[in-house]
Amino acid sequence: QVQLVESGGGLVQAGGSLRLSCAASGSSFSIGAMAWYRQVPGKQRELVARIASTGSTDYADFVKGRFTISRDNAKNTVYLQMNSLKPEDTAVYYCNAAIKWGGVPFYRDYWGQGTQVIVSS
């Protein structure tokens, strides 16, 4: 079984920084694209940033220039460095990964449990 475990959320003042981490654990799996999403109550989950296995990245317009996604393939971990945080960045942040595991010949979506980020004004 494969799991994604997130860490790094918390409370920060506006203008501050946080770094989220998400590590995949299990055995005999391979990871494709990894991403971070976020969700606030009453709204749909939205893409924040995505990184391909090649390292190419995409960002939502509302985080461009402030957030940086990266990955360490040796550690099966994806990171989200969040700088210049704003109160509107307050949300539960979810890690997502496309993982091939257990003899299944295609990638499936896996999600972390979510980590709360609160930005105070």
PDB file of C-alpha atoms in Angstrom:
ATOM      1  CA  GLN A   1       0.000   0.000   0.000  1.00  0.00           C
ATOM      2  CA  VAL A   2       1.166   3.513  -0.791  1.00  0.00           C
ATOM      3  CA  GLN A   3       0.521   6.518   1.423  1.00  0.00           C
ATOM      4  CA  LEU A   4       1.195  10.226   1.137  1.00  0.00           C
ATOM      5  CA  VAL A   5       2.038  11.926   4.418  1.00  0.00           C
ATOM      6  CA  GLU A   6       2.097  15.711   4.627  1.00  0.00           C
ATOM      7  CA  SER A   7       3.726  17.998   7.151  1.00  0.00           C
ATOM      8  CA  GLY A   8       4.607  21.632   7.613  1.00  0.00           C
ATOM      9  CA  GLY A   9       1.296  23.428   7.935  1.00  0.00           C
ATOM     10  CA  GLY A  10       0.522  25.853  10.700  1.00  0.00           C
ATOM     11  CA  LEU A  11      -0.230  29.424  11.652  1.00  0.00           C
ATOM     12  CA  VAL A  12       1.792  32.276  10.198  1.00  0.00           C
ATOM     13  CA  GLN A  13       1.415  36.024   9.915  1.00  0.00           C
ATOM     14  CA  ALA A  14       0.785  37.688   6.595  1.00  0.00           C
ATOM     15  CA  GLY A  15       4.039  38.159   4.726  1.00  0.00           C
ATOM     16  CA  GLY A  16       5.568  35.119   6.363  1.00  0.00           C
ATOM     17  CA  SER A  17       6.677  31.787   4.943  1.00  0.00           C
ATOM     18  CA  LEU A  18       5.924  28.114   5.367  1.00  0.00           C
ATOM     19  CA  ARG A  19       7.284  25.004   3.750  1.00  0.00           C
ATOM     20  CA  LEU A  20       5.053  22.003   3.183  1.00  0.00           C
ATOM     21  CA  SER A  21       6.403  18.521   2.642  1.00  0.00           C
ATOM     22  CA  CYS A  22       4.732  15.376   1.351  1.00  0.00           C
ATOM     23  CA  ALA A  23       6.429  12.006   1.371  1.00  0.00           C
ATOM     24  CA  ALA A  24       5.219   8.882  -0.357  1.00  0.00           C
ATOM     25  CA  SER A  25       5.771   5.643   1.524  1.00  0.00           C
ATOM     26  CA  GLY A  26       5.282   2.042   0.570  1.00  0.00           C
ATOM     27  CA  SER A  27       7.122  -0.413  -1.592  1.00  0.00           C
ATOM     28  CA  SER A  28       7.626  -1.080  -5.274  1.00  0.00           C
ATOM     29  CA  PHE A  29       5.973   2.004  -6.652  1.00  0.00           C
ATOM     30  CA  SER A  30       6.825   4.697  -9.158  1.00  0.00           C
ATOM     31  CA  ILE A  31       5.675   8.298  -9.082  1.00  0.00           C
ATOM     32  CA  GLY A  32       4.706  10.488 -11.987  1.00  0.00           C
ATOM     33  CA  ALA A  33       3.495  14.029 -11.555  1.00  0.00           C
ATOM     34  CA  MET A  34       3.092  15.471  -8.055  1.00  0.00           C
ATOM     35  CA  ALA A  35       1.020  18.448  -7.075  1.00  0.00           C
ATOM     36  CA  TRP A  36      -0.397  20.583  -4.303  1.00  0.00           C
ATOM     37  CA  TYR A  37      -4.049  21.543  -4.107  1.00  0.00           C
ATOM     38  CA  ARG A  38      -5.925  23.593  -1.575  1.00  0.00           C
ATOM     39  CA  GLN A  39      -9.472  23.841  -0.377  1.00  0.00           C
ATOM     40  CA  VAL A  40     -11.491  26.189   1.793  1.00  0.00           C
ATOM     41  CA  PRO A  41     -14.893  25.288   3.234  1.00  0.00           C
ATOM     42  CA  GLY A  42     -17.665  25.653   0.705  1.00  0.00           C
ATOM     43  CA  LYS A  43     -15.359  25.841  -2.282  1.00  0.00           C
ATOM     44  CA  GLN A  44     -13.936  23.336  -4.699  1.00  0.00           C
ATOM     45  CA  ARG A  45     -10.443  22.034  -4.303  1.00  0.00           C
ATOM     46  CA  GLU A  46      -8.109  24.017  -6.557  1.00  0.00           C
ATOM     47  CA  LEU A  47      -4.718  23.339  -8.050  1.00  0.00           C
ATOM     48  CA  VAL A  48      -1.889  25.349  -6.552  1.00  0.00           C
ATOM     49  CA  ALA A  49       1.158  23.912  -8.309  1.00  0.00           C
ATOM     50  CA  ARG A  50       2.232  20.824 -10.199  1.00  0.00           C
ATOM     51  CA  ILE A  51       5.604  19.290 -10.957  1.00  0.00           C
ATOM     52  CA  ALA A  52       6.221  16.582 -13.529  1.00  0.00           C
ATOM     53  CA  SER A  53       8.639  13.720 -13.055  1.00  0.00           C
ATOM     54  CA  THR A  54      10.937  15.649 -15.393  1.00  0.00           C
ATOM     55  CA  GLY A  55      10.891  18.638 -13.047  1.00  0.00           C
ATOM     56  CA  SER A  56       8.818  20.956 -15.191  1.00  0.00           C
ATOM     57  CA  THR A  57       6.386  23.036 -13.157  1.00  0.00           C
ATOM     58  CA  ASP A  58       3.060  24.818 -13.452  1.00  0.00           C
ATOM     59  CA  TYR A  59       1.549  27.308 -11.040  1.00  0.00           C
ATOM     60  CA  ALA A  60      -1.840  28.811 -10.474  1.00  0.00           C
ATOM     61  CA  ASP A  61      -1.808  32.522 -11.248  1.00  0.00           C
ATOM     62  CA  PHE A  62      -2.625  33.413  -7.644  1.00  0.00           C
ATOM     63  CA  VAL A  63       0.668  31.929  -6.361  1.00  0.00           C
ATOM     64  CA  LYS A  64       3.073  32.738  -9.189  1.00  0.00           C
ATOM     65  CA  GLY A  65       6.144  34.486  -7.872  1.00  0.00           C
ATOM     66  CA  ARG A  66       5.350  33.559  -4.264  1.00  0.00           C
ATOM     67  CA  PHE A  67       5.246  29.744  -4.104  1.00  0.00           C
ATOM     68  CA  THR A  68       7.793  27.237  -5.377  1.00  0.00           C
ATOM     69  CA  ILE A  69       7.172  23.541  -5.884  1.00  0.00           C
ATOM     70  CA  SER A  70      10.062  21.100  -5.936  1.00  0.00           C
ATOM     71  CA  ARG A  71      10.641  17.401  -5.544  1.00  0.00           C
ATOM     72  CA  ASP A  72      13.313  15.004  -4.365  1.00  0.00           C
ATOM     73  CA  ASN A  73      12.848  11.817  -6.345  1.00  0.00           C
ATOM     74  CA  ALA A  74      15.328   9.903  -4.187  1.00  0.00           C
ATOM     75  CA  LYS A  75      13.151  10.644  -1.151  1.00  0.00           C
ATOM     76  CA  ASN A  76       9.801  10.354  -2.981  1.00  0.00           C
ATOM     77  CA  THR A  77       8.981  13.766  -1.568  1.00  0.00           C
ATOM     78  CA  VAL A  78       7.421  16.929  -2.930  1.00  0.00           C
ATOM     79  CA  TYR A  79       7.749  20.335  -1.305  1.00  0.00           C
ATOM     80  CA  LEU A  80       5.880  23.591  -1.468  1.00  0.00           C
ATOM     81  CA  GLN A  81       7.774  26.660  -0.358  1.00  0.00           C
ATOM     82  CA  MET A  82       5.258  29.400   0.351  1.00  0.00           C
ATOM     83  CA  ASN A  83       6.532  32.962   0.710  1.00  0.00           C
ATOM     84  CA  SER A  84       4.771  36.298   1.055  1.00  0.00           C
ATOM     85  CA  LEU A  85       1.729  34.535   2.419  1.00  0.00           C
ATOM     86  CA  LYS A  86      -1.609  36.322   2.378  1.00  0.00           C
ATOM     87  CA  PRO A  87      -4.725  35.739   4.488  1.00  0.00           C
ATOM     88  CA  GLU A  88      -6.471  34.457   1.359  1.00  0.00           C
ATOM     89  CA  ASP A  89      -3.932  31.620   1.238  1.00  0.00           C
ATOM     90  CA  THR A  90      -5.617  30.172   4.321  1.00  0.00           C
ATOM     91  CA  ALA A  91      -6.829  26.689   3.387  1.00  0.00           C
ATOM     92  CA  VAL A  92      -6.259  22.998   3.832  1.00  0.00           C
ATOM     93  CA  TYR A  93      -3.445  22.007   1.512  1.00  0.00           C
ATOM     94  CA  TYR A  94      -3.472  18.548  -0.056  1.00  0.00           C
ATOM     95  CA  CYS A  95      -0.662  16.653  -1.669  1.00  0.00           C
ATOM     96  CA  ASN A  96      -1.472  14.706  -4.819  1.00  0.00           C
ATOM     97  CA  ALA A  97       0.624  12.196  -6.731  1.00  0.00           C
ATOM     98  CA  ALA A  98       0.189   9.941  -9.727  1.00  0.00           C
ATOM     99  CA  ILE A  99       1.505   6.572  -8.594  1.00  0.00           C
ATOM    100  CA  LYS A 100       1.902   3.222 -10.282  1.00  0.00           C
ATOM    101  CA  TRP A 101       1.896   0.415  -7.746  1.00  0.00           C
ATOM    102  CA  GLY A 102       0.952  -3.172  -7.076  1.00  0.00           C
ATOM    103  CA  GLY A 103       1.305  -4.511 -10.595  1.00  0.00           C
ATOM    104  CA  VAL A 104      -1.265  -2.080 -11.983  1.00  0.00           C
ATOM    105  CA  PRO A 105       0.079  -0.903 -15.394  1.00  0.00           C
ATOM    106  CA  PHE A 106      -1.124   2.654 -15.155  1.00  0.00           C
ATOM    107  CA  TYR A 107      -0.887   5.633 -12.791  1.00  0.00           C
ATOM    108  CA  ARG A 108      -3.611   6.353 -10.246  1.00  0.00           C
ATOM    109  CA  ASP A 109      -4.226   9.442  -8.172  1.00  0.00           C
ATOM    110  CA  TYR A 110      -3.298   9.372  -4.498  1.00  0.00           C
ATOM    111  CA  TRP A 111      -4.030  12.074  -1.936  1.00  0.00           C
ATOM    112  CA  GLY A 112      -2.552  13.071   1.358  1.00  0.00           C
ATOM    113  CA  GLN A 113      -4.666  13.717   4.422  1.00  0.00           C
ATOM    114  CA  GLY A 114      -4.333  17.485   4.168  1.00  0.00           C
ATOM    115  CA  THR A 115      -2.511  20.018   6.288  1.00  0.00           C
ATOM    116  CA  GLN A 116      -4.025  23.259   7.550  1.00  0.00           C
ATOM    117  CA  VAL A 117      -2.407  26.570   6.706  1.00  0.00           C
ATOM    118  CA  ILE A 118      -3.705  29.673   8.469  1.00  0.00           C
ATOM    119  CA  VAL A 119      -2.421  33.105   7.559  1.00  0.00           C
ATOM    120  CA  SER A 120      -3.353  35.846   9.992  1.00  0.00           C
ATOM    121  CA  SER A 121      -3.625  39.482   8.971  1.00  0.00           C
TER     122      SER A 121
END
